[in-house]
Coordinates of C-alpha atoms and ligand atoms in Angstrom, one line a residue:
M41 CA -13.7 -45.2 19.0
K42 CA -16.7 -43.1 19.8
D43 CA -14.9 -41.8 22.9
I44 CA -11.9 -40.7 20.9
L45 CA -14.0 -38.9 18.4
Q46 CA -15.8 -37.2 21.2
E47 CA -12.6 -36.3 22.9
L48 CA -11.4 -34.6 19.7
Q49 CA -14.6 -32.7 19.5
D50 CA -14.4 -31.6 23.1
R51 CA -10.8 -30.5 22.7
R52 CA -11.7 -28.5 19.6
D53 CA -14.6 -26.9 21.5
V54 CA -12.3 -25.8 24.3
A55 CA -9.6 -24.6 21.9
R56 CA -12.2 -22.5 20.0
L57 CA -13.2 -20.7 23.2
G58 CA -9.6 -19.3 23.5
G59 CA -9.4 -17.4 26.8
G60 CA -13.0 -18.2 27.7
Q61 CA -16.4 -16.7 27.4
R62 CA -15.8 -13.9 29.9
R63 CA -12.8 -12.6 27.9
I64 CA -14.7 -13.1 24.6
D65 CA -17.5 -10.9 26.0
S66 CA -15.0 -8.3 27.0
Q67 CA -13.6 -8.3 23.5
H68 CA -17.0 -7.8 22.0
A69 CA -17.8 -5.1 24.5
R70 CA -14.9 -3.1 23.1
G71 CA -16.4 -3.4 19.6
K72 CA -13.8 -6.0 18.6
L73 CA -14.4 -9.4 17.0
T74 CA -12.5 -12.4 18.2
A75 CA -9.6 -13.9 16.3
R76 CA -11.8 -16.7 14.9
E77 CA -14.7 -14.4 14.0
R78 CA -12.2 -12.3 12.1
I79 CA -10.9 -15.2 10.1
E80 CA -14.4 -16.3 9.3
L81 CA -15.2 -12.8 7.8
L82 CA -11.9 -12.6 6.0
L83 CA -12.0 -16.0 4.2
D84 CA -14.6 -17.6 2.0
E85 CA -17.2 -19.5 3.9
D86 CA -16.0 -22.9 5.3
S87 CA -12.6 -22.5 3.5
F88 CA -10.4 -22.2 6.7
E89 CA -8.0 -25.0 7.4
E90 CA -6.4 -24.6 10.8
F91 CA -2.9 -25.6 11.9
D92 CA -1.6 -26.2 15.4
M93 CA -4.9 -25.8 17.1
F94 CA -3.6 -27.7 20.1
K95 CA -0.1 -26.2 20.3
A96 CA 0.7 -25.0 23.8
H97 CA 3.4 -22.9 25.3
R98 CA 6.4 -24.6 27.1
C99 CA 6.9 -21.9 29.8
T100 CA 7.2 -23.1 33.4
D101 CA 7.9 -19.8 35.1
F102 CA 5.5 -17.7 37.1
G103 CA 2.9 -20.5 37.4
M104 CA 2.5 -20.7 33.6
E105 CA 2.7 -24.5 33.7
N106 CA -0.8 -24.4 35.2
Q107 CA -2.3 -22.4 32.3
K108 CA -1.8 -24.0 29.0
P109 CA -4.6 -22.9 26.7
A110 CA -4.7 -24.8 23.4
G111 CA -3.4 -22.7 20.5
D112 CA -1.4 -20.3 22.6
G113 CA -3.0 -17.1 21.6
V114 CA -2.9 -17.2 17.9
V115 CA -5.1 -18.9 15.3
T116 CA -3.2 -19.9 12.1
G117 CA -3.9 -21.7 8.9
W118 CA -5.0 -21.1 5.3
G119 CA -8.1 -20.6 3.3
T120 CA -9.4 -18.8 0.3
I121 CA -10.5 -15.3 -0.7
N122 CA -12.8 -15.5 -3.7
G123 CA -11.4 -18.9 -4.4
R124 CA -7.7 -17.8 -4.2
M125 CA -5.4 -19.2 -1.5
V126 CA -4.1 -17.1 1.4
Y127 CA -2.3 -17.9 4.6
V128 CA -3.5 -16.2 7.7
F129 CA -2.7 -15.7 11.4
S130 CA -4.9 -14.0 13.8
Q131 CA -3.8 -13.1 17.3
D132 CA -6.3 -14.0 20.1
F133 CA -6.4 -11.2 22.6
T134 CA -8.4 -13.4 25.0
V135 CA -5.4 -15.6 25.6
F136 CA -2.7 -13.8 27.6
G137 CA -3.6 -10.6 25.7
G138 CA -2.6 -12.2 22.4
S139 CA 1.0 -11.9 23.7
L140 CA 3.7 -13.6 21.6
S141 CA 5.5 -16.5 23.2
E142 CA 8.1 -18.8 21.7
T143 CA 5.4 -21.3 20.5
H144 CA 3.0 -18.5 19.4
A145 CA 5.9 -17.3 17.2
E146 CA 6.5 -20.8 15.9
K147 CA 3.0 -21.0 14.7
I148 CA 3.3 -17.8 12.8
C149 CA 6.7 -18.9 11.3
K150 CA 5.2 -22.1 10.1
I151 CA 2.6 -20.4 8.0
Q152 CA 5.1 -17.8 6.8
D153 CA 7.4 -20.6 5.6
M154 CA 4.5 -22.4 3.9
A155 CA 3.3 -19.2 2.2
I156 CA 6.8 -18.6 0.8
Q157 CA 7.2 -22.2 -0.3
N158 CA 3.7 -22.5 -1.9
G159 CA 3.4 -18.9 -3.2
A160 CA 0.4 -17.4 -1.5
P161 CA -0.1 -14.1 0.3
I162 CA 0.1 -13.8 4.1
I163 CA -2.5 -11.9 6.0
G164 CA -1.6 -11.1 9.6
I165 CA -4.3 -9.9 12.1
N166 CA -2.5 -8.2 15.0
D167 CA -4.2 -7.8 18.4
S168 CA -1.5 -8.3 21.0
G169 CA 0.0 -7.0 24.2
G170 CA 3.5 -7.7 22.7
A171 CA 6.2 -10.0 24.0
R172 CA 4.9 -12.7 26.5
I173 CA 6.3 -11.1 29.6
Q174 CA 6.6 -14.5 31.5
E175 CA 8.9 -15.8 28.7
G176 CA 11.5 -13.1 28.4
V177 CA 14.1 -13.6 25.8
A178 CA 12.4 -16.6 24.3
S179 CA 9.7 -14.3 23.2
L180 CA 12.1 -11.8 21.8
A181 CA 13.7 -14.6 19.8
G182 CA 10.3 -15.5 18.5
Y183 CA 9.7 -12.0 17.2
A184 CA 13.1 -12.0 15.4
E185 CA 12.2 -15.3 13.8
V186 CA 9.0 -13.8 12.5
F187 CA 10.9 -10.6 11.3
Q188 CA 13.4 -12.7 9.4
R189 CA 10.6 -14.4 7.5
N190 CA 8.8 -11.1 6.8
I191 CA 12.1 -10.0 5.1
M192 CA 12.4 -13.3 3.2
A193 CA 8.8 -13.1 2.1
S194 CA 9.1 -9.5 0.9
G195 CA 8.7 -9.3 -2.8
V196 CA 8.0 -13.0 -3.0
V197 CA 4.4 -13.1 -1.7
P198 CA 2.1 -10.1 -0.8
Q199 CA 2.1 -9.5 3.0
I200 CA -0.9 -7.6 4.5
S201 CA -1.2 -6.6 8.1
L202 CA -4.4 -5.7 9.9
I203 CA -4.0 -3.9 13.2
M204 CA -7.1 -4.7 15.2
G205 CA -6.0 -3.9 18.8
P206 CA -2.7 -3.1 20.5
C207 CA 0.5 -3.5 18.6
A208 CA 3.3 -2.0 20.6
G209 CA 7.1 -2.1 21.2
G210 CA 9.2 -4.2 18.9
A211 CA 6.0 -6.0 17.8
V212 CA 5.4 -3.1 15.4
Y213 CA 8.3 -4.1 13.2
S214 CA 6.7 -7.2 11.8
P215 CA 3.7 -5.3 10.3
A216 CA 6.2 -2.5 9.3
M217 CA 8.0 -4.9 7.0
T218 CA 4.8 -6.0 5.3
D219 CA 3.4 -4.5 2.1
F220 CA 0.3 -2.9 3.5
I221 CA -0.9 -2.0 7.0
F222 CA -4.6 -1.3 7.7
M223 CA -6.0 -0.1 11.0
V224 CA -9.3 0.1 12.7
K225 CA -10.4 3.5 14.0
D226 CA -10.6 3.8 17.8
T227 CA -9.7 0.2 18.6
S228 CA -6.2 -0.2 17.3
Y229 CA -2.9 1.6 17.9
M230 CA 0.8 1.1 17.1
F231 CA 3.8 2.6 18.7
V232 CA 7.3 1.8 19.6
T233 CA 7.0 3.2 23.1
G234 CA 3.7 3.8 24.8
P235 CA 2.3 7.0 26.4
D236 CA 3.8 6.2 29.9
V237 CA 7.3 5.8 28.6
V238 CA 6.9 8.9 26.4
K239 CA 5.9 10.8 29.6
T240 CA 8.8 9.5 31.6
V241 CA 11.4 10.2 28.9
T242 CA 10.2 13.3 27.2
N243 CA 7.6 14.7 29.6
E244 CA 5.1 14.8 26.7
V245 CA 1.5 13.9 27.7
V246 CA -0.2 12.1 24.9
T247 CA -3.0 9.5 24.7
A248 CA -2.5 6.1 23.0
E249 CA -4.9 7.3 20.3
E250 CA -3.0 10.5 19.6
L251 CA 0.4 8.7 19.7
G252 CA -0.4 5.7 17.5
G253 CA -4.1 5.6 16.5
A254 CA -5.4 5.1 13.0
S255 CA -5.7 8.8 12.4
T256 CA -2.1 9.4 13.4
H257 CA -0.8 6.6 11.2
T258 CA -2.9 7.3 8.1
K259 CA -2.5 11.1 8.2
K260 CA 0.7 12.0 9.9
S261 CA 3.2 9.1 9.9
S262 CA 2.1 7.2 6.8
V263 CA 2.8 4.0 8.7
A264 CA -0.7 2.7 7.8
D265 CA -2.2 2.5 4.3
G266 CA -5.8 2.9 5.3
A267 CA -8.2 3.0 8.3
F268 CA -11.6 1.6 8.6
E269 CA -14.6 2.2 10.8
N270 CA -14.7 -1.3 12.4
D271 CA -13.4 -4.9 12.1
V272 CA -16.1 -5.9 9.6
E273 CA -15.3 -3.1 7.1
A274 CA -11.6 -3.6 7.5
L275 CA -11.8 -7.4 6.7
A276 CA -14.1 -6.8 3.7
E277 CA -11.7 -4.2 2.3
V278 CA -8.8 -6.5 2.6
R279 CA -10.7 -9.1 0.6
R280 CA -11.2 -6.4 -2.0
L281 CA -7.5 -5.6 -2.1
V282 CA -6.5 -9.3 -2.4
D283 CA -8.6 -9.5 -5.5
F284 CA -6.2 -7.0 -7.2
L285 CA -3.0 -8.8 -6.3
P286 CA -1.2 -11.8 -7.7
L287 CA -0.6 -14.7 -5.3
N288 CA 3.2 -14.4 -5.6
N289 CA 5.9 -12.8 -7.7
R290 CA 5.9 -15.4 -10.4
E291 CA 2.2 -15.1 -11.2
K292 CA 0.3 -12.4 -13.0
P293 CA -2.5 -10.6 -11.1
P294 CA -5.9 -12.2 -11.6
V295 CA -8.0 -11.3 -14.6
R296 CA -11.5 -10.5 -13.6
P297 CA -14.5 -10.4 -15.9
F298 CA -15.3 -6.8 -16.9
F299 CA -18.4 -5.2 -18.2
D300 CA -17.0 -1.9 -19.4
E301 CA -16.1 -1.2 -23.0
P302 CA -12.3 -0.7 -23.3
G303 CA -12.9 1.8 -26.0
R304 CA -15.4 3.8 -24.0
V305 CA -15.1 7.5 -25.0
E306 CA -15.4 10.1 -22.2
E307 CA -16.2 13.4 -23.9
S308 CA -16.2 15.2 -20.5
L309 CA -12.5 14.7 -20.3
D310 CA -12.0 17.1 -23.2
T311 CA -12.9 19.9 -20.8
L312 CA -11.3 18.6 -17.6
I313 CA -8.4 20.9 -17.8
P314 CA -9.4 24.5 -16.9
E315 CA -8.6 27.5 -19.1
N316 CA -6.4 29.0 -16.5
P317 CA -3.3 26.8 -16.0
N318 CA -3.2 27.7 -12.3
T319 CA -6.8 26.5 -11.7
P320 CA -6.9 23.1 -10.1
Y321 CA -9.1 20.2 -11.1
D322 CA -9.6 16.8 -9.6
M323 CA -7.3 14.1 -11.0
K324 CA -9.5 11.4 -9.4
E325 CA -12.1 12.2 -12.0
L326 CA -9.7 11.0 -14.7
I327 CA -8.8 7.9 -12.8
H328 CA -12.4 6.9 -12.3
K329 CA -13.2 7.6 -16.0
V330 CA -10.3 5.5 -17.2
A331 CA -10.9 2.5 -14.8
D332 CA -13.1 -0.5 -15.6
E333 CA -16.5 0.3 -14.0
G334 CA -14.9 3.4 -12.4
D335 CA -13.5 1.2 -9.6
F336 CA -10.5 2.6 -7.8
Y337 CA -8.9 1.0 -4.7
E338 CA -6.9 3.9 -3.1
I339 CA -3.8 3.3 -1.0
Q340 CA -2.8 6.0 1.5
E341 CA -5.8 8.2 0.7
D342 CA -5.3 10.5 3.7
Y343 CA -1.5 11.0 3.4
A344 CA 0.4 13.3 1.0
K345 CA -2.7 13.9 -1.0
N346 CA -0.7 15.8 -3.6
I347 CA -0.1 12.4 -5.1
I348 CA -2.7 9.6 -5.6
T349 CA -1.8 5.9 -5.5
G350 CA -4.0 2.9 -5.9
F351 CA -5.3 0.1 -8.1
I352 CA -7.7 0.0 -11.0
R353 CA -8.4 -2.6 -13.6
L354 CA -8.2 -2.2 -17.4
E355 CA -9.8 -4.9 -19.4
G356 CA -10.1 -6.9 -16.2
Q357 CA -6.4 -6.7 -15.4
T358 CA -4.8 -4.9 -12.4
V359 CA -3.0 -1.7 -13.0
G360 CA -1.3 0.5 -10.4
V361 CA -2.0 4.2 -10.7
V362 CA 0.3 7.0 -9.6
A363 CA -1.1 10.5 -10.3
N364 CA -0.3 14.0 -9.3
Q365 CA -3.3 15.7 -7.7
P366 CA -3.5 19.4 -8.8
M367 CA -6.1 20.1 -6.0
I368 CA -3.4 19.7 -3.3
L369 CA -0.2 21.8 -3.3
A370 CA -0.8 22.2 -7.0
G371 CA 0.3 18.5 -7.4
C372 CA 3.9 19.2 -6.6
L373 CA 6.3 16.5 -5.5
D374 CA 7.7 16.8 -2.0
I375 CA 9.2 14.5 0.6
D376 CA 6.0 12.8 1.6
S377 CA 4.5 12.4 -1.9
S378 CA 7.8 11.1 -3.2
R379 CA 8.1 8.5 -0.5
K380 CA 4.5 7.4 -0.8
A381 CA 4.7 7.0 -4.5
A382 CA 8.1 5.3 -4.5
R383 CA 6.9 2.6 -2.2
F384 CA 3.9 2.0 -4.3
V385 CA 5.8 1.8 -7.5
R386 CA 8.2 -0.7 -5.9
F387 CA 5.3 -2.8 -4.7
C388 CA 3.8 -2.9 -8.3
D389 CA 7.2 -3.8 -9.7
C390 CA 7.7 -6.6 -7.2
F391 CA 4.5 -8.2 -8.2
E392 CA 4.3 -7.6 -11.9
I393 CA 1.6 -5.0 -11.8
P394 CA 1.8 -2.5 -14.7
I395 CA 1.9 1.1 -13.8
L396 CA -0.2 4.0 -15.2
T397 CA 1.2 7.4 -14.4
L398 CA -0.9 10.5 -14.8
V399 CA 1.2 13.7 -14.7
D400 CA 0.3 17.2 -13.8
V401 CA 3.3 18.4 -11.8
P402 CA 4.7 21.9 -11.4
G403 CA 8.0 20.6 -9.9
F404 CA 9.4 20.0 -6.5
L405 CA 8.1 22.0 -3.5
P406 CA 10.7 24.6 -2.6
G407 CA 11.7 25.6 1.0
T408 CA 14.0 25.0 3.8
S409 CA 11.8 22.4 5.5
Q410 CA 12.0 20.3 2.3
E411 CA 15.7 20.7 1.9
Y412 CA 16.5 20.1 5.6
G413 CA 14.2 17.1 5.5
G414 CA 16.2 15.6 2.7
V415 CA 14.0 16.1 -0.3
I416 CA 17.0 15.3 -2.5
K417 CA 17.2 11.8 -1.2
H418 CA 13.4 11.3 -0.9
G419 CA 12.8 12.6 -4.4
A420 CA 15.5 10.3 -5.7
K421 CA 13.5 7.4 -4.2
L422 CA 10.7 7.9 -6.7
L423 CA 13.1 8.5 -9.6
F424 CA 15.0 5.3 -8.7
A425 CA 11.8 3.3 -8.2
Y426 CA 10.5 4.3 -11.7
G427 CA 13.8 3.8 -13.3
E428 CA 14.4 0.3 -12.0
A429 CA 10.8 -0.9 -12.6
T430 CA 10.6 -3.4 -15.4
V431 CA 6.8 -3.7 -15.5
P432 CA 4.8 -2.1 -18.3
K433 CA 4.8 1.7 -17.8
V434 CA 2.3 4.0 -19.5
T435 CA 2.3 7.7 -18.8
V436 CA -0.2 10.4 -19.7
I437 CA 0.8 14.1 -19.2
T438 CA -2.4 16.0 -18.8
R439 CA -1.0 19.5 -18.1
K440 CA 2.2 20.5 -16.4
A441 CA 5.4 18.4 -16.5
Y442 CA 8.0 20.8 -15.4
G443 CA 11.7 20.4 -14.5
G444 CA 13.1 17.4 -12.7
A445 CA 9.6 16.3 -11.9
Y446 CA 9.0 15.7 -15.6
D447 CA 11.9 13.3 -15.6
V448 CA 10.8 11.6 -12.4
M449 CA 7.2 10.9 -13.3
A450 CA 7.8 7.8 -15.5
S451 CA 9.2 9.8 -18.4
K452 CA 10.4 8.2 -21.7
H453 CA 13.9 8.5 -20.4
L454 CA 13.2 6.2 -17.4
R455 CA 12.1 3.5 -19.8
G456 CA 8.5 4.6 -20.1
D457 CA 6.9 2.3 -22.7
F458 CA 4.1 4.6 -23.8
N459 CA 4.3 8.3 -23.1
Y460 CA 1.2 10.1 -24.1
A461 CA 0.3 13.8 -23.7
W462 CA -2.9 15.6 -23.9
P463 CA -2.9 18.7 -26.2
T464 CA -3.1 20.7 -23.0
A465 CA 0.3 19.4 -21.8
E466 CA 3.1 21.8 -21.0
I467 CA 6.5 20.2 -20.9
A468 CA 9.2 22.6 -20.0
V469 CA 12.0 23.3 -17.5
M470 CA 9.6 25.5 -15.5
G471 CA 6.5 27.7 -15.9
A472 CA 6.7 30.5 -18.4
K473 CA 6.7 33.3 -15.9
G474 CA 9.5 31.9 -13.8
A475 CA 11.5 31.1 -16.9
T476 CA 11.1 34.6 -18.3
E477 CA 12.2 36.2 -15.1
I478 CA 15.4 34.3 -15.2
I479 CA 16.4 34.5 -18.9
H480 CA 15.2 38.1 -19.3
R481 CA 16.3 39.4 -16.0
A482 CA 17.5 42.7 -17.6
D483 CA 13.9 43.4 -18.7
L484 CA 12.4 42.9 -15.3
G485 CA 11.4 46.5 -14.8
D486 CA 9.4 46.6 -18.1
A487 CA 6.1 44.8 -17.6
D488 CA 5.3 44.9 -21.4
K489 CA 8.5 43.3 -22.4
I490 CA 8.2 40.7 -19.7
A491 CA 4.6 39.9 -20.8
A492 CA 5.8 39.6 -24.4
H493 CA 8.7 37.3 -23.4
T494 CA 6.3 35.2 -21.3
K495 CA 3.9 34.8 -24.2
D496 CA 6.8 33.9 -26.4
Y497 CA 8.0 31.2 -23.9
E498 CA 4.4 29.9 -23.6
D499 CA 4.0 29.6 -27.3
R500 CA 7.3 27.8 -27.6
F501 CA 7.0 25.4 -24.6
A502 CA 3.5 25.4 -23.1
N503 CA 2.5 22.5 -25.3
P504 CA 3.4 18.9 -25.9
F505 CA 4.7 19.3 -29.4
V506 CA 8.4 20.2 -28.7
A507 CA 8.7 17.0 -26.7
A508 CA 6.7 15.1 -29.4
E509 CA 9.0 16.3 -32.1
K510 CA 11.9 14.8 -30.1
G511 CA 10.1 11.5 -29.7
F512 CA 9.9 12.0 -25.9
I513 CA 6.1 11.9 -26.3
D514 CA 5.0 9.0 -28.4
E515 CA 1.7 10.5 -29.3
V516 CA -0.5 13.5 -28.4
I517 CA -3.9 12.0 -27.7
Q518 CA -7.5 13.3 -27.3
P519 CA -8.4 13.4 -23.6
R520 CA -11.7 11.7 -24.4
S521 CA -10.0 8.6 -25.8
T522 CA -7.6 8.2 -22.9
R523 CA -9.2 4.9 -21.7
R524 CA -9.0 3.4 -25.1
R525 CA -5.4 4.5 -25.7
V526 CA -4.2 3.4 -22.3
S527 CA -6.0 0.0 -22.4
R528 CA -4.6 -0.7 -25.9
A529 CA -1.1 0.3 -24.7
F530 CA -1.2 -2.1 -21.7
A531 CA -2.7 -4.8 -23.9
S532 CA 0.3 -4.5 -26.3
L533 CA 2.7 -4.8 -23.3
R534 CA 1.4 -8.0 -21.9
N535 CA 4.4 -10.0 -23.0
K536 CA 7.0 -7.3 -22.2
K537 CA 10.3 -8.7 -21.1
L538 CA 12.9 -6.4 -19.6
E539 CA 15.7 -7.3 -17.2
N540 CA 18.0 -5.2 -15.2
P541 CA 21.7 -6.1 -15.0
W542 CA 22.6 -8.8 -12.5
K543 CA 23.2 -7.5 -9.0
K544 CA 22.8 -8.8 -5.5
H545 CA 20.4 -6.0 -4.9
D546 CA 20.3 -2.3 -5.6
N547 CA 21.1 0.5 -3.2
I548 CA 18.0 2.7 -3.5
P549 CA 18.5 6.0 -1.6
L550 CA 17.0 5.5 1.8
Ligands
LIG683 C1 1.6 -11.7 29.0 C2 -0.2 -10.2 28.9 C3 0.6 -9.3 28.2 C4 1.9 -9.7 27.9 C5 -1.4 -8.5 28.3 N1 -1.4 -9.7 29.0 N2 -0.2 -8.2 27.8 N3 0.3 -11.4 29.3 N4 2.4 -10.8 28.4 N5 2.7 -8.9 27.2 C6 -2.5 -10.3 29.6 C7 -2.9 -9.6 30.9 O1 -2.2 -10.2 32.0 C8 -4.4 -10.0 30.9 O2 -4.5 -11.3 31.4 C9 -4.8 -10.0 29.5 O3 -3.6 -10.2 28.7 C10 -5.5 -8.7 29.1 O4 -4.7 -7.6 29.5 P1 -5.3 -6.4 30.2 O5 -4.1 -5.6 30.7 O6 -6.3 -6.8 31.2 O7 -6.0 -5.7 29.0 P2 -6.1 -4.1 28.6 O8 -6.5 -3.4 29.8 O9 -6.9 -4.1 27.4 O10 -4.6 -3.7 28.3 C11 -4.0 -4.2 27.1 C12 -2.5 -3.8 27.2 C13 -1.9 -4.2 28.5 C14 -2.4 -2.3 26.9 C15 -1.8 -4.5 26.0 O11 -2.2 -5.5 28.8 C16 -0.4 -4.0 28.5 O12 0.1 -2.9 28.6 N6 0.3 -5.1 28.4 C17 1.7 -5.2 28.5 C18 2.3 -4.6 27.2 C19 3.8 -4.7 27.2 O13 4.5 -4.0 27.9 N7 4.3 -5.7 26.4 C20 5.6 -5.9 26.3 C21 6.1 -4.9 25.3 S1 7.7 -5.1 24.8 P3 -5.9 -11.8 32.1 O14 -5.5 -13.2 32.6 O15 -6.2 -10.9 33.2 O16 -6.9 -11.9 31.1 C22 7.6 -6.0 23.5 C23 8.9 -6.2 22.9 C24 8.9 -6.9 21.6 O17 6.7 -6.3 23.0 C25 10.3 -6.9 21.1 C26 10.3 -7.4 19.7 C27 11.7 -7.2 19.1

């Protein structure tokens, strides 16, 4: 008996060493943690339960039958984050470069199936050289099995990807189908074809970092939702994110203890809006002042900064925030900001997270690059996402809400539950100057007349009261009491029930 117990221990010790000490040292030398160290930091202490520690590949080509490391390059299992269950897989770069074999894929699929069945998030830590070259099509089949499960899990359980090393070729499509992708600066990259292929096909010379590093994907492509300095920070931030999310689409997000008075009055908000309507101000100030303890978890902070997306809590409950940012491009909607916000709104709606929309939008960005880029379809994504969302929706218009963008930004007409405006709100088809120049074109040569018409238009429309008279604004509120009003609004909507007509699925403009 003692021998058997000892054998188990010995086998475990060997399995835990993955590709061996030399390769572990090399992983550390690059500033990267090992697959198991990452799991330890991600999960609560001693909460990890491993599956398939001894699973080995079945390949017999290229001498592979002589190298059968236990676990086959991926560590899988489940554990808890602040006491709440999550499934996890972590690719082990020290074993065949973390490459994906048929059996490696089977291990991932097993935890994906369990996560869907048992209703808990899946966190994937990617650090892999891609398809296991020795296995050929068996490896490709394995990828597709993982992809299929990513699709089935979408909208059922939150899926989070951490990219902590290479992620190239078709391998990128598994993270791409998850809800959030986070990268580590300087040590991770993602691309469909690497620098060598790019050079051969297009003659472009580009480094792996330029082509698919964290900066590229958080600032240019928007593939990634955030980038962190190192593995430790990335894992800590994912723990923080998980705290905002429900375990699955049938549960509400967790309610956390809060130490912030829901009725807290912020007098400084009364002067947030500058005198001059063209002067920007920082919308993040409003978000922080509304949120419990000022805590805001921003998603896609470095991309399309003219719109802000992220999570706060109100009375301890998660709320998704979408807010125009007047500091960037005057807060207009364009292709990038519409896509960014649409995806965020759809995530919130999948997982029963109420949405707070803060509006200061002068309209859609004009120009050929926008039209050629399909701003019509991309803008429609946001409109569609808001219109189909059945979660509680509370909107506050702080200043401009012009034109189609007024409609898009969770207006009453898109089933907004509470639509508030500050007294500084201007709800109109367009700004007074532009409007005057169109409807009083004949007076364009006469500056005095145009000034008078502009003033007239401003008096008529540069306020929230016309919309309030029509019931499109439920109430004009004091800026200082925004937190109280919004918290009470969401509290009143906790039992909201709204269903869309039966359909197989919708056909959102893509
Ligand atoms: C098998 C692999 C491997 C792979 C790396 N290794 N990638 N083994 N299949 N795909 C092994 C190496 O042989 C080496 O083994 C160890 O992992 C570490 O690799 P190194 O090359 O020494 O590391 P490094 O210099 O850091 O380079 C990492 C790398 C490089 C950039 C990932 O290994 C590489 O380019 N690998 C091939 C990538 C690739 O072309 N993959 C297929 C892509 S196509 P030892 O024993 O020396 O430690 C694809 C299709 C998916 O993925 C399709 C899905 C639909």
